[in-house]
C-alpha atoms as one frame of an Amber mdcrd trajectory, in Angstrom:
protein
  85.219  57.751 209.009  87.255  60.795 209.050  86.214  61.364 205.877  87.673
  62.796 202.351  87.496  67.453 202.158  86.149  65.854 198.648  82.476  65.026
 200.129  81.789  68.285 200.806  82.235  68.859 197.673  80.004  66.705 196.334
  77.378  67.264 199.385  77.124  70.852 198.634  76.976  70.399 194.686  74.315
  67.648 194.779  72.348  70.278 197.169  72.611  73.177 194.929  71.362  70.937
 192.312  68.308  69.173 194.292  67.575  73.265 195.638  68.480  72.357 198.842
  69.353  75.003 201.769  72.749  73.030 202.978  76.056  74.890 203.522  79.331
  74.286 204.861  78.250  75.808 208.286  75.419  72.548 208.074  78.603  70.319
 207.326  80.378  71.717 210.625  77.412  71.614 212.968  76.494  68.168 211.956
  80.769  67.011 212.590  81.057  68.989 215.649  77.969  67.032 216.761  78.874
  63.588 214.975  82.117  61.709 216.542  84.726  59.660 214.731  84.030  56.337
 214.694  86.656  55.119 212.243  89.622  55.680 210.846  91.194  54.869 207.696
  94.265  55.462 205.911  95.912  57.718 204.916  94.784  59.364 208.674  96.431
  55.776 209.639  98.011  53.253 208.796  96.699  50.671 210.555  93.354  50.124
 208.747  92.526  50.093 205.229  89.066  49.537 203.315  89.496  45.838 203.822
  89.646  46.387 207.514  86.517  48.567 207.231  84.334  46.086 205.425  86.019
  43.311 208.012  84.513  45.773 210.894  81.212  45.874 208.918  81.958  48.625
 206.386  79.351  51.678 206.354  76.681  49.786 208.047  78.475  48.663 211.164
  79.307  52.612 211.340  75.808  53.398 210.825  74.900  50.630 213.961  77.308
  52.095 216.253  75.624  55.878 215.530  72.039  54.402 215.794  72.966  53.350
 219.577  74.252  56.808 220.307  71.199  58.312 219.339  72.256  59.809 216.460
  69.982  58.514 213.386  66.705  58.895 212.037  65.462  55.832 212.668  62.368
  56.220 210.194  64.015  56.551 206.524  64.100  53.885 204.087  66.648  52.072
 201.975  66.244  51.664 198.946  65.348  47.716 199.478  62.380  49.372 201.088
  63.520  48.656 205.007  63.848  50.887 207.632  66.906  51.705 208.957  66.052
  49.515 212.556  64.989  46.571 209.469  68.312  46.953 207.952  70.839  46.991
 210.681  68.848  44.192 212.154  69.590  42.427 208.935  73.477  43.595 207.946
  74.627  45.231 210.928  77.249  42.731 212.434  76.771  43.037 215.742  73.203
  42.441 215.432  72.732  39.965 212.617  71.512  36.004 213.133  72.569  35.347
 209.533  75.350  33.510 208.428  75.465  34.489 204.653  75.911  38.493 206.172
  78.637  37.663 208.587  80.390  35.319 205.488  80.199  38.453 203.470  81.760
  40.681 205.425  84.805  38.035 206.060  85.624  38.903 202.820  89.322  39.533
 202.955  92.115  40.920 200.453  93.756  37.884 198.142  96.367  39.919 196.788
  95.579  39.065 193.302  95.125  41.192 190.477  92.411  40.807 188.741  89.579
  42.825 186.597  87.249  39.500 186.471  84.508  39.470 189.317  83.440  36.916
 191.974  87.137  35.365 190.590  89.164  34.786 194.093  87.539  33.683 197.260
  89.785  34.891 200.528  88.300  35.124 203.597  89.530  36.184 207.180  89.363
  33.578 209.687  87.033  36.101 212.026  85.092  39.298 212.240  86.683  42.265
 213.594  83.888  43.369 216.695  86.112  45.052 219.035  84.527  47.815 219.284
  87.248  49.139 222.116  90.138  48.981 219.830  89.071  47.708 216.111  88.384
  49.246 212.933  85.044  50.910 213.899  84.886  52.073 217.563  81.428  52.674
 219.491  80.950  55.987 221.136  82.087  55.519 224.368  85.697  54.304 222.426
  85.572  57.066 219.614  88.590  58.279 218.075  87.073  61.581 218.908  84.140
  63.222 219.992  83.832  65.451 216.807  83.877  64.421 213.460  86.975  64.310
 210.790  85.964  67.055 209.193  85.901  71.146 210.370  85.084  74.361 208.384
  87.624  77.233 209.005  87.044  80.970 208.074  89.791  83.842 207.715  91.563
  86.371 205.923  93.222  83.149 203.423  89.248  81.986 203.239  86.606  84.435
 203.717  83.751  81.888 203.105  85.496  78.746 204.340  87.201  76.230 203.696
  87.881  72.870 204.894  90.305  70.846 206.918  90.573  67.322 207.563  90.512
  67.170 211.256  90.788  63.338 211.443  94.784  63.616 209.913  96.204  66.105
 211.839  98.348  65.885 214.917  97.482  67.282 217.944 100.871  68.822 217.983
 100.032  70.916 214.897  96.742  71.629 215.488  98.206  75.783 216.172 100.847
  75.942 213.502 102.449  78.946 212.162 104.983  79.122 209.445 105.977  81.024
 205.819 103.080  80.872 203.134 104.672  79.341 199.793 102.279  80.397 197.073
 101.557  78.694 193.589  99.320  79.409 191.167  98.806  75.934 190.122  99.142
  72.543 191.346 101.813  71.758 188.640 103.782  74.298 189.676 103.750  73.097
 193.181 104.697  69.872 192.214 107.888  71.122 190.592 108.565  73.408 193.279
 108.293  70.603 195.856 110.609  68.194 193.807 113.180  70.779 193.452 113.711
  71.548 196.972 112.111  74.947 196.594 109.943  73.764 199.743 111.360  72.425
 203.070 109.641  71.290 206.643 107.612  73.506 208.052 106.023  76.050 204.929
 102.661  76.508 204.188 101.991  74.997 200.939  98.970  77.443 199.430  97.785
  76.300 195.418  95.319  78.908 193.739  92.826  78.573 190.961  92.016  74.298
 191.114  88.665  74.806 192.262  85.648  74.051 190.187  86.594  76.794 187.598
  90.385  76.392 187.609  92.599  73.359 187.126  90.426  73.163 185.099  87.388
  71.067 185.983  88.881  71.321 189.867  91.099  68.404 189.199  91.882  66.208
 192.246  95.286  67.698 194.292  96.315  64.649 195.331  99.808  65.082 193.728
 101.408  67.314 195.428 101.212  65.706 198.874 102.790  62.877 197.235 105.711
  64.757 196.300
């Protein structure tokens, strides 16, 4: 999908907890290997997470990698099927059943509310282009890599990641002049007071895990 820099986050930390041998350089074989079958905003603005689920949401992605090749096509969910059981079942370009494809017409009403099951919209159709829709097959991937790289250097000795699936091929060599800030509030202020202008390198320090603290989420700043 492109993906959020925030699931390796998790990835790694629910693998150091379960004692489980998986680094970033796992993360960057398995997108370099893995193409991008969907795209989602902010990378665009042309689909959102209603568009998703209207495409089939995670399991329509999870159909289109099964027919490249890419799954193991012997784990379980936790219903207790397979995975060939369950996209049989859910996956909409495979399923027989009604009630499936009437869920995933489940469209945006654009009503607030906190009260569930309380509006009822529906899209007319399923989105199953799989040329030019939400969710793309492999021979019509956004890409034939993942969304997600790991990069090394003298600014990240042990890595660090970038979200491949939002940036431009024109800026995919950039070089311009490092603005450093010790904290994402200070970045913030800097931004909004014209202290930063096209073209700078925007570089925060101390909001991981132990900084911030509690490596609050930097979503701020690019809002600014």
């Amino acid at each position: 999908m492109g993906g959020s820099t925030n699931t390796v986050l998790h990835l790694l930390a629910a693998a150091q907890e379960a004692e489980i041998d998986f680094t970033m350089s796992d993360i960057d074989k398995l997108s370099r290997k893995v193409p991008q079958l969907c795209k989602v905003a902010p990378s665009t603005q042309k689909y959102h997470m209603e568009d998703v689920h209207r495409a089939g949401g995670v399991i329509g992605i999870l159909g289109e990698l099964d027919r490249a090749g890419l799954l193991n096509r012997d784990v379980k969910n936790v219903l207790g099927l397979t995975l060939p059981q369950t996209l049989e079942q859910y996956d909409v370009m495979l399923t027989q059943d009604d009630a499936v494809k009437n869920m995933f017409r489940a469209g945006p009403a654009g009503i607030r509310t906190t009260q569930a099951f309380s509006q009822d919209c529906r899209w007319d159709s399923l989105d199953d282009d799989r040329a030019n829709g939400c969710i793309r097959s492999l021979e019509h991937a956004y890409s034939k890599d993942g969304g997600l790289a790991v990069l090394y250097g003298n600014f990240a000795e042990n890595g660090c990641i970038v979200k491949t699936a939002g940036v431009d091929d024109s800026i995919l060599k950039f070089t311009g002049p490092a603005k450093v800030y010790e904290s994402q509030d200070d970045a913030v202020e800097a931004i909004l007071g014209g202290k930063v202008v096209a073209g700078d390198v925007v570089v925060i320090r101390y909001e991981g895990p132990k900084g911030g603290p509690g490596c609050r989420k930097c979503s701020t700043q690019p809002a600014s």
